[in-house]
PDB file of C-alpha atoms in Angstrom:
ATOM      1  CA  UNK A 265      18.682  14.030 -84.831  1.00  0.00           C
ATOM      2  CA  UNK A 266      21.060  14.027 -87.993  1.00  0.00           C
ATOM      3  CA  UNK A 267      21.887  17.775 -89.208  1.00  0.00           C
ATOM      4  CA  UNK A 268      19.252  18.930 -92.355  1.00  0.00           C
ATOM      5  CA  UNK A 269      20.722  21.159 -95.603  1.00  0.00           C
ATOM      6  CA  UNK A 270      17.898  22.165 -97.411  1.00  0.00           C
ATOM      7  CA  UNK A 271      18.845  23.912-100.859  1.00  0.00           C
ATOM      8  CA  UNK A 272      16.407  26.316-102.684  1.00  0.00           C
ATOM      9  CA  UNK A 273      17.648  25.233-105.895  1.00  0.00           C
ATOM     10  CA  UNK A 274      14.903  26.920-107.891  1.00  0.00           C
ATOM     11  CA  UNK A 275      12.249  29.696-107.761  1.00  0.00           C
ATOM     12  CA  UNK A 276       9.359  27.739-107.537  1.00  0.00           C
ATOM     13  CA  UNK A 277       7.377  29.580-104.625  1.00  0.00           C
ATOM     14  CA  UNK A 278       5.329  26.415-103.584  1.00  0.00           C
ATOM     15  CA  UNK A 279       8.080  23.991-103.270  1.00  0.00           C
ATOM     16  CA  UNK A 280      10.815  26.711-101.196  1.00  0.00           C
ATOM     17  CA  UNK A 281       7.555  27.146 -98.533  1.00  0.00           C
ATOM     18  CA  UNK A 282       7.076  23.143 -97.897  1.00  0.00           C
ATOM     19  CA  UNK A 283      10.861  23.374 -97.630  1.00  0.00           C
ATOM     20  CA  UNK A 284      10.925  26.475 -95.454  1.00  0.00           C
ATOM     21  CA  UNK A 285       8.081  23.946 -93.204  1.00  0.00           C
ATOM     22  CA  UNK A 286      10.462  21.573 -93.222  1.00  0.00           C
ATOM     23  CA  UNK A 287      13.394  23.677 -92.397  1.00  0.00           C
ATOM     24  CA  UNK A 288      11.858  25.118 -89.383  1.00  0.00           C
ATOM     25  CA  UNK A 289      10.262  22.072 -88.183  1.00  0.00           C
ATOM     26  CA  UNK A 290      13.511  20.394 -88.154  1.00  0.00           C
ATOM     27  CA  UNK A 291      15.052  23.118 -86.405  1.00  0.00           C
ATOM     28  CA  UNK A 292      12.030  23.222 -83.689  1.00  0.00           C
ATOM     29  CA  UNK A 293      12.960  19.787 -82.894  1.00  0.00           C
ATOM     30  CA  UNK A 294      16.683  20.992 -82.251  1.00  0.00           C
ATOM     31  CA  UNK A 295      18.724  19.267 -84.687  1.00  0.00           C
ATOM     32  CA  UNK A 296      21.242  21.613 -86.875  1.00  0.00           C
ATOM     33  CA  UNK A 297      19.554  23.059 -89.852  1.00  0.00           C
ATOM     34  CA  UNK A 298      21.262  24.860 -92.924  1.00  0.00           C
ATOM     35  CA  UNK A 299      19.266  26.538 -95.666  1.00  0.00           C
ATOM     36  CA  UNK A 300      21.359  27.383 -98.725  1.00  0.00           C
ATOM     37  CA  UNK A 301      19.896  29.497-101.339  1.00  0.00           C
ATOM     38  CA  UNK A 302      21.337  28.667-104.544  1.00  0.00           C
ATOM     39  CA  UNK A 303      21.889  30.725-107.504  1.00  0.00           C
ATOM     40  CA  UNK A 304      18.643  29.790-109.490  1.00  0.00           C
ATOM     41  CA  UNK A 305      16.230  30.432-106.305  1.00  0.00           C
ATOM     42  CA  UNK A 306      17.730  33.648-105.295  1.00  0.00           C
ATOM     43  CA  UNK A 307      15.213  35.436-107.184  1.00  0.00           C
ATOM     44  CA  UNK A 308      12.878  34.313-104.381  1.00  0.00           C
ATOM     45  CA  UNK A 309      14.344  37.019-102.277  1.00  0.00           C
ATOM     46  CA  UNK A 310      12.266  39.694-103.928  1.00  0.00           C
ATOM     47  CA  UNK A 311       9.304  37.827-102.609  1.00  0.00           C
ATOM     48  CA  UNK A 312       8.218  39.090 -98.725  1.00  0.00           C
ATOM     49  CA  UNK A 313       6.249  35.932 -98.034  1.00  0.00           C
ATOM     50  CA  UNK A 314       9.530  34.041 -98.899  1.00  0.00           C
ATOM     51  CA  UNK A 315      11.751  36.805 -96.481  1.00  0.00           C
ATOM     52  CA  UNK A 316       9.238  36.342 -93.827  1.00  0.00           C
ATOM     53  CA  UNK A 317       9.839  32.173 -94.073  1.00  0.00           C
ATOM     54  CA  UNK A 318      13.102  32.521 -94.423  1.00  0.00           C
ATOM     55  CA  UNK A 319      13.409  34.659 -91.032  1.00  0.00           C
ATOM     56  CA  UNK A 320      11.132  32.234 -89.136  1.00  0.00           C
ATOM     57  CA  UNK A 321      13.267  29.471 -90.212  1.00  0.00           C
ATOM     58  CA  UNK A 322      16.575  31.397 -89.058  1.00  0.00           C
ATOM     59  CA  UNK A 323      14.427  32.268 -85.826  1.00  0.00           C
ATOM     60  CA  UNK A 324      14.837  28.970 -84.500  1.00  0.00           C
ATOM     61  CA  UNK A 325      18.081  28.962 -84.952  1.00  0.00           C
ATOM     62  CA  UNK A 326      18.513  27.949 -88.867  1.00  0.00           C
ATOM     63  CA  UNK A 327      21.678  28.918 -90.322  1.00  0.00           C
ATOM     64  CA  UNK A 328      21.058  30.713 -93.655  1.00  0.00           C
ATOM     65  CA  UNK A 329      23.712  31.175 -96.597  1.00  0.00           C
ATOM     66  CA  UNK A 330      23.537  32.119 -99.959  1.00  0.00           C
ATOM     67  CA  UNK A 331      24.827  31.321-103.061  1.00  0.00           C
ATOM     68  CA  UNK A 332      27.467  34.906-104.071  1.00  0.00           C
ATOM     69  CA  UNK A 333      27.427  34.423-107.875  1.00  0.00           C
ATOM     70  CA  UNK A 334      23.498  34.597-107.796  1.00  0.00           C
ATOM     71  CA  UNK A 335      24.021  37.018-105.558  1.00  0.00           C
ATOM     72  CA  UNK A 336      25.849  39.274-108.246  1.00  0.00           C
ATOM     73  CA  UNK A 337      24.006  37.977-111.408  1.00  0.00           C
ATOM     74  CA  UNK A 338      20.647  38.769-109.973  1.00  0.00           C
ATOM     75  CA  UNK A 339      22.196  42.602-108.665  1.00  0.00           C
ATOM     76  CA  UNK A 340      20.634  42.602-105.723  1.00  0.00           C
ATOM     77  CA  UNK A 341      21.743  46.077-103.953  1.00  0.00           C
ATOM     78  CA  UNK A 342      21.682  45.500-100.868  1.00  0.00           C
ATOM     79  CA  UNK A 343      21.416  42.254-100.620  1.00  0.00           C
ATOM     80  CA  UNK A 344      18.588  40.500 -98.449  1.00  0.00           C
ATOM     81  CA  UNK A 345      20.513  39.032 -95.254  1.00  0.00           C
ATOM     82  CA  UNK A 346      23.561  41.381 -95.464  1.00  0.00           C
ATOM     83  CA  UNK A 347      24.478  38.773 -92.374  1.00  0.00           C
ATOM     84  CA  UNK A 348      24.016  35.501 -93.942  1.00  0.00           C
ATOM     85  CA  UNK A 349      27.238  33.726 -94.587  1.00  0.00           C
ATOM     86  CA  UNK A 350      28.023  33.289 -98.564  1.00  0.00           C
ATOM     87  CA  UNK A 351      29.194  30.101-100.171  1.00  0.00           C
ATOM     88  CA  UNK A 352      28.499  27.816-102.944  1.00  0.00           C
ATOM     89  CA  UNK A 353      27.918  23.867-103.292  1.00  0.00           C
ATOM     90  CA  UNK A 354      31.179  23.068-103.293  1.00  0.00           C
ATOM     91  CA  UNK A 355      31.731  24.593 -99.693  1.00  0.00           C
ATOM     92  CA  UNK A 356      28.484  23.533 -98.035  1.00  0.00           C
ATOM     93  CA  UNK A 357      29.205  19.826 -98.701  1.00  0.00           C
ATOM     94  CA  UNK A 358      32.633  20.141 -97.810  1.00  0.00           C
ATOM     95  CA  UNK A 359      31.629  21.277 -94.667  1.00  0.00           C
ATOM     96  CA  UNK A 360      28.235  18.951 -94.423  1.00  0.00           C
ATOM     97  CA  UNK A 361      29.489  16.029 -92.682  1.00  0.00           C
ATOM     98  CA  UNK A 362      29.074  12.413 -93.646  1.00  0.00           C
ATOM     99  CA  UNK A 363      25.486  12.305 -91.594  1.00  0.00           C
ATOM    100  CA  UNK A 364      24.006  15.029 -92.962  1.00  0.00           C
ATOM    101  CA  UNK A 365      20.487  14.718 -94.888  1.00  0.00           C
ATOM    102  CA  UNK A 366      20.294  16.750 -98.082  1.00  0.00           C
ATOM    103  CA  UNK A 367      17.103  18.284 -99.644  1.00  0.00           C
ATOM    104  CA  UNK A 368      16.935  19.546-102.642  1.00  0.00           C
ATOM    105  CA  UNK A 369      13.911  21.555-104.012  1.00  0.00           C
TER     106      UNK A 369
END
């Protein structure tokens, strides 16, 4: 199965969840999943239904990162995943391979 990057790009609660779904189902089935949190959906971290999806999704084996100038404009001390890597859009794709799917919501 081709590698999944799903990007919170927003904080709309209803669309990150069916992307968490689809996050976790795709790494159920095994296949290398990222989930980026992007600067305009890090406020989405202050939600625990959201934390609790997002540490499902990581649970089967989902690597999380997240976006470091949200990050610092949304002041988040501490941050939520102090382990989670940090990078932005220009790193993820660099490092997304040429068969990677990309969804966006």
């Amino acid at each position: 199965m081709r590698p999944l990057i799903v990007i919170l790009a927003a904080p709309d609660a209803v669309r990150a969840r069916s992307a968490l779904d689809l996050a976790a189902a795709s790494a159920a089935l095994g296949a290398a999943t990222r989930l980026h949190i992007d600067a305009g959906a890090i406020g989405l971290l202050s939600d625990a239904a959201t934390i609790a999806a997002i540490e499902q999704v990581r649970s089967l084996g989902a690597v999380l990162t997240l976006c470091p100038t949200g990050l610092a404009d949304a002041g988040l001390t501490p941050p939520p995943f102090p382990d989670a890597d940090r990078c932005g859009l220009v790193s993820l794709l660099a490092e997304a391979g040429d068969d990677a799917r990309l969804l966006m919501a």
